Short mmCIF file of C-alpha atoms in Angstrom, two decimals:
data_model
loop_
_atom_site.label_atom_id
_atom_site.label_comp_id
_atom_site.label_asym_id
_atom_site.label_seq_id
_atom_site.Cartn_x
_atom_site.Cartn_y
_atom_site.Cartn_z
CA MET A 723 9.52 44.57 76.80
CA LYS A 724 11.15 47.96 76.27
CA ILE A 725 13.55 50.15 78.25
CA VAL A 726 11.85 53.38 79.29
CA ASP A 727 14.52 54.88 81.54
CA LEU A 728 18.10 54.61 82.77
CA ARG A 729 18.75 56.02 86.24
CA CYS A 730 21.83 56.28 88.41
CA ALA A 731 21.97 57.13 92.11
CA ILE A 732 24.89 57.44 94.50
CA ILE A 733 24.04 55.17 97.42
CA GLY A 734 26.67 55.43 100.11
CA LYS A 735 29.75 55.79 97.94
CA SER A 736 28.60 53.63 95.03
CA PRO A 737 27.02 54.52 91.69
CA VAL A 738 23.96 52.27 91.44
CA VAL A 739 22.20 51.76 88.10
CA ARG A 740 18.50 51.09 87.60
CA ILE A 741 17.17 50.21 84.15
CA VAL A 742 13.40 50.67 84.07
CA THR A 743 11.11 48.80 81.65
CA ASP A 744 7.55 49.26 80.46
CA GLU A 745 6.53 45.97 82.11
CA GLY A 746 7.48 46.98 85.64
CA VAL A 747 10.68 44.93 85.76
CA SER A 748 13.83 46.79 86.78
CA GLY A 749 17.45 45.70 86.62
CA TYR A 750 20.04 46.88 89.15
CA SER A 751 23.83 46.91 89.28
CA GLN A 752 26.61 48.61 91.19
CA ALA A 753 29.97 50.15 90.30
CA GLU A 754 32.99 50.29 92.60
CA THR A 755 32.52 52.25 95.81
CA TRP A 756 35.16 54.84 94.93
CA LYS A 757 33.69 55.90 91.60
CA PRO A 758 30.83 58.32 92.38
CA TYR A 759 32.11 60.53 89.52
CA LEU A 760 30.80 57.93 87.04
CA LYS A 761 27.19 59.07 87.35
CA PRO A 762 27.20 61.53 84.40
CA HIS A 763 29.11 59.03 82.24
CA ILE A 764 26.46 56.40 82.90
CA LEU A 765 23.57 58.75 82.25
CA ALA A 766 25.18 59.91 78.99
CA LEU A 767 24.32 56.46 77.59
CA ARG A 768 20.61 56.77 78.42
CA ASP A 769 19.39 57.84 74.98
CA ALA A 770 21.04 54.84 73.32
CA LEU A 771 19.05 52.47 75.54
CA ILE A 772 15.56 53.94 75.41
CA GLY A 773 13.17 51.75 73.41
CA GLU A 774 15.49 48.71 73.31
CA ASP A 775 14.49 45.26 74.55
CA PRO A 776 16.73 44.69 77.62
CA ARG A 777 16.52 40.92 77.25
CA LEU A 778 18.55 41.18 74.02
CA VAL A 779 21.68 41.96 75.98
CA GLU A 780 24.25 41.68 73.20
CA ARG A 781 22.13 43.71 70.79
CA VAL A 782 21.90 46.54 73.31
CA MET A 783 25.59 46.32 74.21
CA ARG A 784 26.62 46.77 70.60
CA LYS A 785 25.20 50.28 70.79
CA ILE A 786 27.32 51.39 73.77
CA ARG A 787 30.36 49.10 74.08
CA GLN A 788 32.64 51.43 72.12
CA ARG A 789 31.95 54.20 74.67
CA GLY A 790 34.04 52.51 77.37
CA GLY A 791 37.77 52.33 78.03
CA PHE A 792 40.33 51.07 80.51
CA LYS A 793 39.53 51.49 84.21
CA PRO A 794 37.72 53.55 85.38
CA TRP A 795 35.85 54.50 82.19
CA GLY A 796 34.74 51.00 81.19
CA SER A 797 32.67 50.89 84.37
CA ALA A 798 29.85 52.97 82.88
CA VAL A 799 29.31 50.37 80.15
CA SER A 800 29.93 47.41 82.46
CA VAL A 801 27.28 48.29 85.04
CA ILE A 802 24.68 48.75 82.31
CA GLU A 803 25.51 45.29 80.97
CA MET A 804 25.00 43.71 84.39
CA ALA A 805 21.69 45.51 84.92
CA LEU A 806 20.52 44.17 81.54
CA TRP A 807 21.31 40.62 82.62
CA ASP A 808 19.44 41.22 85.87
CA ILE A 809 16.33 42.13 83.87
CA ALA A 810 16.78 39.20 81.47
CA GLY A 811 16.90 36.75 84.37
CA LYS A 812 13.93 38.29 86.15
CA ALA A 813 11.86 38.37 82.95
CA ALA A 814 12.58 34.66 82.35
CA ASN A 815 12.17 33.89 86.08
CA VAL A 816 15.57 32.18 86.20
CA PRO A 817 18.94 33.01 87.75
CA VAL A 818 21.38 34.65 85.36
CA HIS A 819 23.68 31.64 85.42
CA ARG A 820 21.00 29.69 83.51
CA LEU A 821 21.18 32.26 80.71
CA LEU A 822 24.98 31.97 80.61
CA GLY A 823 24.88 28.23 80.04
CA GLY A 824 24.11 27.04 83.55
CA LYS A 825 26.19 26.60 86.67
CA VAL A 826 28.96 24.02 86.78
CA ARG A 827 29.44 24.42 90.56
CA ASP A 828 26.92 24.82 93.39
CA SER A 829 29.17 27.09 95.44
CA VAL A 830 31.86 29.52 94.37
CA ARG A 831 35.21 29.98 96.08
CA VAL A 832 36.23 33.51 97.07
CA TYR A 833 39.55 34.95 98.11
CA ASN A 834 39.78 37.66 100.74
CA GLY A 835 40.42 41.06 99.23
CA ALA A 836 38.02 43.18 101.29
CA VAL A 837 37.92 42.00 104.92
CA ARG A 838 40.73 44.16 106.27
CA PHE A 839 42.16 45.23 109.62
CA PRO A 840 44.37 48.28 110.34
CA LEU A 841 48.02 47.39 110.01
CA ALA A 842 50.07 48.29 113.09
CA GLY A 843 53.02 49.00 110.82
CA HIS A 844 54.99 47.59 107.91
CA ARG A 845 57.37 45.32 109.77
CA PRO A 846 57.37 41.56 109.19
CA GLN A 847 55.64 40.95 112.53
CA ASP A 848 52.89 43.42 111.56
CA TYR A 849 52.12 41.53 108.38
CA ALA A 850 52.18 38.23 110.25
CA ALA A 851 49.72 39.54 112.84
CA ASP A 852 47.45 40.92 110.12
CA LEU A 853 47.35 37.63 108.26
CA GLN A 854 46.56 35.82 111.51
CA LYS A 855 43.50 38.07 111.97
CA MET A 856 42.30 37.39 108.44
CA MET A 857 42.75 33.65 108.94
CA GLN A 858 40.58 33.87 112.06
CA SER A 859 37.80 35.72 110.22
CA PRO A 860 34.51 33.74 110.36
CA GLU A 861 34.35 33.45 106.56
CA GLY A 862 36.96 30.69 106.71
CA PHE A 863 38.86 32.02 103.71
CA THR A 864 41.04 29.45 101.99
CA ILE A 865 42.87 32.10 99.93
CA ILE A 866 43.96 35.53 101.23
CA LYS A 867 45.44 38.37 99.19
CA GLN A 868 47.66 40.89 100.94
CA PRO A 869 48.45 44.37 99.57
CA ILE A 870 52.20 44.95 99.84
CA GLY A 871 55.04 46.91 98.25
CA PHE A 872 53.87 49.51 95.76
CA HIS A 873 50.24 48.51 96.42
CA SER A 874 50.50 49.64 100.04
CA ASP A 875 52.02 52.35 102.21
CA MET A 876 55.15 50.23 102.48
CA LYS A 877 56.63 52.39 99.71
CA ARG A 878 56.30 55.43 102.03
CA ALA A 879 56.62 53.88 105.49
CA VAL A 880 59.85 51.96 104.89
CA PRO A 881 62.78 54.37 104.46
CA ASP A 882 64.70 53.94 101.19
CA PHE A 883 62.27 51.29 99.93
CA TYR A 884 62.96 52.35 96.35
CA TYR A 885 64.95 54.88 94.33
CA GLY A 886 62.14 57.34 93.89
CA ASP A 887 59.97 59.90 95.60
CA PRO A 888 56.48 58.67 96.53
CA SER A 889 53.92 61.38 96.00
CA ALA A 890 50.60 61.92 97.70
CA SER A 891 47.60 62.12 95.37
CA PRO A 892 43.88 62.75 95.86
CA LEU A 893 43.15 60.09 93.24
CA HIS A 894 42.52 56.46 94.11
CA GLY A 895 45.17 54.19 92.60
CA ALA A 896 47.74 56.87 91.77
CA LEU A 897 50.88 55.29 90.33
CA ASP A 898 54.21 55.37 92.20
CA ARG A 899 56.97 53.68 90.27
CA GLY A 900 60.74 53.21 90.45
CA PRO A 901 63.71 50.88 90.93
CA ILE A 902 63.69 48.90 94.18
CA THR A 903 66.61 49.12 96.60
CA GLU A 904 68.33 46.04 97.98
CA LYS A 905 67.02 47.06 101.40
CA GLY A 906 63.50 47.38 100.04
CA LEU A 907 63.62 44.01 98.31
CA ASN A 908 64.96 42.28 101.43
CA HIS A 909 62.28 43.93 103.57
CA PHE A 910 59.53 42.83 101.19
CA VAL A 911 60.73 39.23 101.22
CA ASP A 912 61.09 39.24 105.02
CA CYS A 913 57.44 40.32 105.32
CA VAL A 914 56.33 37.54 102.99
CA ALA A 915 58.36 35.00 104.96
CA ALA A 916 56.67 36.14 108.17
CA MET A 917 53.21 35.77 106.64
CA LYS A 918 54.02 32.39 105.19
CA GLU A 919 55.20 31.22 108.61
CA VAL A 920 51.68 31.97 109.89
CA ALA A 921 49.82 30.62 106.86
CA GLY A 922 51.76 27.41 106.38
CA ASP A 923 49.81 25.26 103.95
CA ARG A 924 46.47 26.01 105.63
CA VAL A 925 45.56 28.95 103.38
CA GLY A 926 46.83 30.10 100.00
CA LEU A 927 48.68 33.42 100.11
CA ALA A 928 48.52 35.85 97.18
CA LEU A 929 50.26 39.23 96.97
CA ASP A 930 48.91 42.44 95.44
CA CYS A 931 52.26 44.00 94.65
CA GLY A 932 51.84 47.06 92.45
CA PRO A 933 51.93 48.31 89.82
CA GLY A 934 55.25 50.15 90.03
CA TRP A 935 58.02 47.58 89.63
CA MET A 936 60.71 47.75 86.98
CA LEU A 937 60.90 44.55 84.92
CA SER A 938 64.37 43.60 86.19
CA ASP A 939 63.28 44.12 89.80
CA ALA A 940 60.10 42.11 89.24
CA ILE A 941 62.22 39.23 87.95
CA LYS A 942 64.46 39.46 91.04
CA LEU A 943 61.40 39.48 93.30
CA ALA A 944 59.76 36.53 91.58
CA HIS A 945 62.97 34.53 92.00
CA ARG A 946 63.21 35.42 95.71
CA LEU A 947 59.57 34.44 96.29
CA GLU A 948 59.79 30.97 94.72
CA PRO A 949 60.33 29.10 98.04
CA PHE A 950 57.03 30.38 99.46
CA SER A 951 54.64 28.58 97.07
CA LEU A 952 52.42 31.64 96.63
CA MET A 953 49.07 31.57 94.83
CA TRP A 954 50.17 34.51 92.66
CA VAL A 955 51.90 37.89 92.54
CA GLU A 956 49.57 40.53 91.12
CA ASP A 957 50.03 43.64 88.99
CA LEU A 958 53.80 43.97 89.33
CA LEU A 959 54.26 45.87 86.06
CA SER A 960 50.86 47.31 85.21
CA GLY A 961 47.38 47.07 86.66
CA ASP A 962 45.01 49.05 88.88
CA TYR A 963 44.47 52.22 86.80
CA THR A 964 47.27 51.95 84.22
CA PRO A 965 45.62 52.25 80.79
CA TRP A 966 47.87 49.74 79.03
CA VAL A 967 48.68 46.02 79.11
CA ASP A 968 52.46 45.60 78.48
CA ALA A 969 52.15 41.96 77.43
CA GLY A 970 55.76 41.77 76.22
CA SER A 971 57.21 42.69 79.60
CA TYR A 972 54.80 40.40 81.39
CA ARG A 973 55.82 37.53 79.13
CA GLU A 974 59.48 38.11 80.00
CA LEU A 975 58.60 38.06 83.71
CA THR A 976 56.35 35.01 83.45
CA ARG A 977 58.89 32.88 81.59
CA ARG A 978 61.39 33.58 84.40
CA SER A 979 59.01 32.83 87.28
CA THR A 980 57.61 29.66 88.81
CA THR A 981 55.48 31.87 91.05
CA PRO A 982 52.21 32.50 89.15
CA VAL A 983 52.00 36.00 87.68
CA HIS A 984 48.57 37.68 87.70
CA THR A 985 47.15 40.84 86.11
CA GLY A 986 44.09 42.27 84.37
CA GLU A 987 41.80 44.21 86.73
CA GLN A 988 42.05 47.46 84.76
CA ILE A 989 41.63 45.99 81.28
CA TYR A 990 38.52 46.76 79.23
CA LEU A 991 37.13 44.17 76.78
CA ARG A 992 38.34 40.79 75.55
CA HIS A 993 40.33 42.41 72.76
CA ASN A 994 42.82 43.83 75.25
CA PHE A 995 43.37 40.41 76.84
CA LYS A 996 44.14 38.85 73.46
CA GLU A 997 47.92 39.38 73.51
CA LEU A 998 48.29 38.47 77.20
CA ILE A 999 46.51 35.18 76.62
CA GLU A 1000 47.74 34.18 73.17
CA ARG A 1001 51.37 34.85 74.14
CA ASN A 1002 50.97 33.12 77.54
CA ALA A 1003 52.28 36.35 79.02
CA VAL A 1004 50.81 35.62 82.46
CA HIS A 1005 49.76 32.58 84.46
CA VAL A 1006 46.53 34.09 85.84
CA VAL A 1007 44.14 36.75 84.52
CA GLY A 1008 41.84 38.73 86.78
CA PRO A 1009 39.31 40.88 84.93
CA ASP A 1010 36.74 42.77 86.99
CA PRO A 1011 33.16 42.44 85.71
CA ALA A 1012 32.51 46.05 86.72
CA ASP A 1013 35.39 47.26 84.53
CA VAL A 1014 35.93 44.73 81.73
CA GLY A 1015 32.58 45.22 80.01
CA GLY A 1016 30.33 43.02 82.14
CA ILE A 1017 29.79 39.39 83.03
CA ALA A 1018 29.43 37.98 79.51
CA GLU A 1019 32.74 39.60 78.59
CA LEU A 1020 34.37 38.05 81.65
CA LYS A 1021 33.03 34.60 80.78
CA TRP A 1022 34.41 34.83 77.25
CA ILE A 1023 37.85 35.79 78.59
CA ALA A 1024 37.80 32.89 81.07
CA GLU A 1025 37.04 30.40 78.32
CA PHE A 1026 39.69 31.84 76.01
CA ALA A 1027 42.23 31.73 78.86
CA ASP A 1028 41.32 28.14 79.66
CA ILE A 1029 42.19 26.84 76.20
CA HIS A 1030 45.59 28.53 76.55
CA GLY A 1031 46.35 27.00 79.96
CA ILE A 1032 45.87 30.27 81.87
CA MET A 1033 43.99 30.41 85.16
CA MET A 1034 41.22 32.80 86.19
CA ALA A 1035 40.85 34.78 89.45
CA PRO A 1036 38.47 37.71 88.87
CA HIS A 1037 38.91 41.03 90.66
CA GLY A 1038 36.04 42.69 92.53
CA THR A 1039 37.09 44.01 95.94
CA ALA A 1040 34.94 47.18 95.89
CA ASN A 1041 32.01 46.04 93.74
CA GLY A 1042 29.58 46.02 96.66
CA LEU A 1043 26.75 43.62 97.40
CA LEU A 1044 24.99 43.95 94.05
CA GLY A 1045 28.37 43.31 92.45
CA LEU A 1046 28.82 40.31 94.72
CA GLY A 1047 25.64 38.80 93.32
CA ALA A 1048 26.89 39.31 89.78
CA LEU A 1049 30.26 37.71 90.55
CA VAL A 1050 28.60 34.64 92.08
CA GLN A 1051 26.34 34.19 89.05
CA VAL A 1052 29.06 34.41 86.41
CA CYS A 1053 31.74 32.52 88.34
CA ALA A 1054 29.33 29.61 88.81
CA THR A 1055 29.52 29.12 85.02
CA LEU A 1056 33.28 29.42 84.45
CA PRO A 1057 35.49 26.55 83.28
CA ASP A 1058 37.89 24.61 85.47
CA ASN A 1059 40.64 27.23 85.22
CA PHE A 1060 38.65 29.27 87.76
CA ILE A 1061 40.47 29.63 91.10
CA ALA A 1062 38.35 32.08 93.11
CA PHE A 1063 36.98 35.60 92.83
CA GLU A 1064 37.82 38.54 95.07
CA TYR A 1065 35.31 38.86 97.90
CA THR A 1066 33.57 42.22 98.18
CA ILE A 1067 31.71 43.60 101.19
CA GLY A 1068 28.96 46.13 101.92
CA ASP A 1069 30.49 49.59 102.30
CA PRO A 1070 29.14 51.33 104.38
CA GLY A 1071 27.93 48.51 106.60
CA TRP A 1072 24.25 49.51 106.35
CA TRP A 1073 24.26 48.10 102.81
CA TYR A 1074 23.44 44.72 104.38
CA ASP A 1075 20.16 46.23 105.65
CA ILE A 1076 18.96 47.48 102.26
CA ILE A 1077 19.41 44.35 100.14
CA GLU A 1078 17.90 40.89 100.05
CA GLY A 1079 18.94 37.59 98.55
CA LEU A 1080 22.32 36.92 100.11
CA PRO A 1081 22.76 33.79 102.24
CA ASP A 1082 23.35 34.17 105.98
CA PRO A 1083 26.21 33.73 106.62
CA ILE A 1084 27.38 34.79 103.18
CA VAL A 1085 30.69 32.90 103.12
CA VAL A 1086 31.09 29.43 104.62
CA ASP A 1087 34.48 27.71 104.51
CA GLY A 1088 35.64 30.20 101.88
CA LYS A 1089 32.71 29.65 99.49
CA ILE A 1090 29.36 31.26 98.64
CA ALA A 1091 26.34 29.17 97.65
CA VAL A 1092 25.04 29.97 94.15
CA SER A 1093 21.66 31.69 94.33
CA GLU A 1094 18.69 30.32 92.41
CA ARG A 1095 16.71 33.56 92.75
CA PRO A 1096 15.74 35.20 89.44
CA GLY A 1097 18.19 37.68 87.98
CA MET A 1098 21.44 38.32 89.80
CA GLY A 1099 19.93 36.96 93.00
CA VAL A 1100 20.53 40.11 95.05
CA ASP A 1101 18.00 42.96 95.07
CA LEU A 1102 17.65 46.38 96.65
CA ILE A 1103 14.76 46.89 99.08
CA PRO A 1104 13.45 50.31 97.99
CA GLU A 1105 11.75 51.30 101.24
CA ARG A 1106 14.96 50.58 103.17
CA ALA A 1107 17.27 52.19 100.62
CA ARG A 1108 15.31 55.45 100.19
CA PRO A 1109 16.69 57.13 103.34
CA TYR A 1110 20.21 56.78 101.93
CA LEU A 1111 19.48 58.51 98.61
CA GLU A 1112 21.12 61.86 97.92
CA PRO A 1113 18.77 64.86 97.44
CA ASP A 1114 19.25 64.75 93.66
CA ASP A 1115 18.33 61.05 93.54
CA GLN A 1116 15.02 61.06 95.40
CA ASP A 1117 13.09 59.81 92.34
CA PHE A 1118 15.40 56.80 91.82
CA PHE A 1119 12.78 54.22 92.90
CA ASP A 1120 9.71 56.05 91.53
#
């Protein structure tokens, strides 16, 4: 089997990869919904793939892995890796989890990072009402993550939240950063207290906090949050699109906090998790398979974290329905340090009409059943997807 073409189409808002082989088997994968600009970066890797056997995933990846970088640029390499695994599973007529060593769980826990409702405001009662809606969602989530602080409009909506000037930006994930005010810190904690009053011990509450916090403020916040028994606080110091790790500062925060500290969604490759894990600089790592280099890279990081006593909660909120299939397959194989992965939805909603392979309902009691379909388990339906192709992508399924 040989690769004869690499194609990329923007479907909805997502770059979707198709690797075409000479035996009629194609592999598909999907990048985050807000990265349509990745298309030329993905296609720039085409010549390196032509003529390779897609079932030899690692051999192919060695040719392109050095072309990636921290989020968003590692995505181009990552989506190719996942499409290769999709082909490998289909060619062997087995689900990808069999090729990764086999599943150790029949269903995979998710945490809510994508089922959202408009916030009425940024007062404590607004956050409490929002959490109540998410708890009533039919998915039955057992863990819910709430954007707050620098990872929300709280930094703009709450007067004098921090000693800085928040700036509007056309770029997703633009970094606002600065020292927190006493008023801002108290307001943040009041909002968490209101959510925890609703959640009780019925669901785990995690917070997506930044990045943007100064180390000393992050330590203050972690101390103030200790009574609430949170699942984790995420990306306080770096994360999202920051192209660095800052393991030393994270270690200082982690050793001062009984609240689990989480980071890692923007990091590319295992090498850049090495210091975080070996120094026990965080309690939880959360690589995104669509940014870290793919699903095999994520599995390696999970195993390395496990032997250092660090937990695993992969990111994936905007990876779409093809990305959801990939997350289910790899997370089914992870060691016992796995907590849950971030649930991702179809965006726009018509995505559910152009794919097949997902269970109905998808999430039951906060978990997704592991598919036994060949490949990633989720496939595009070409005749249904064609109407959504851009004019430049009309030959995507040919």
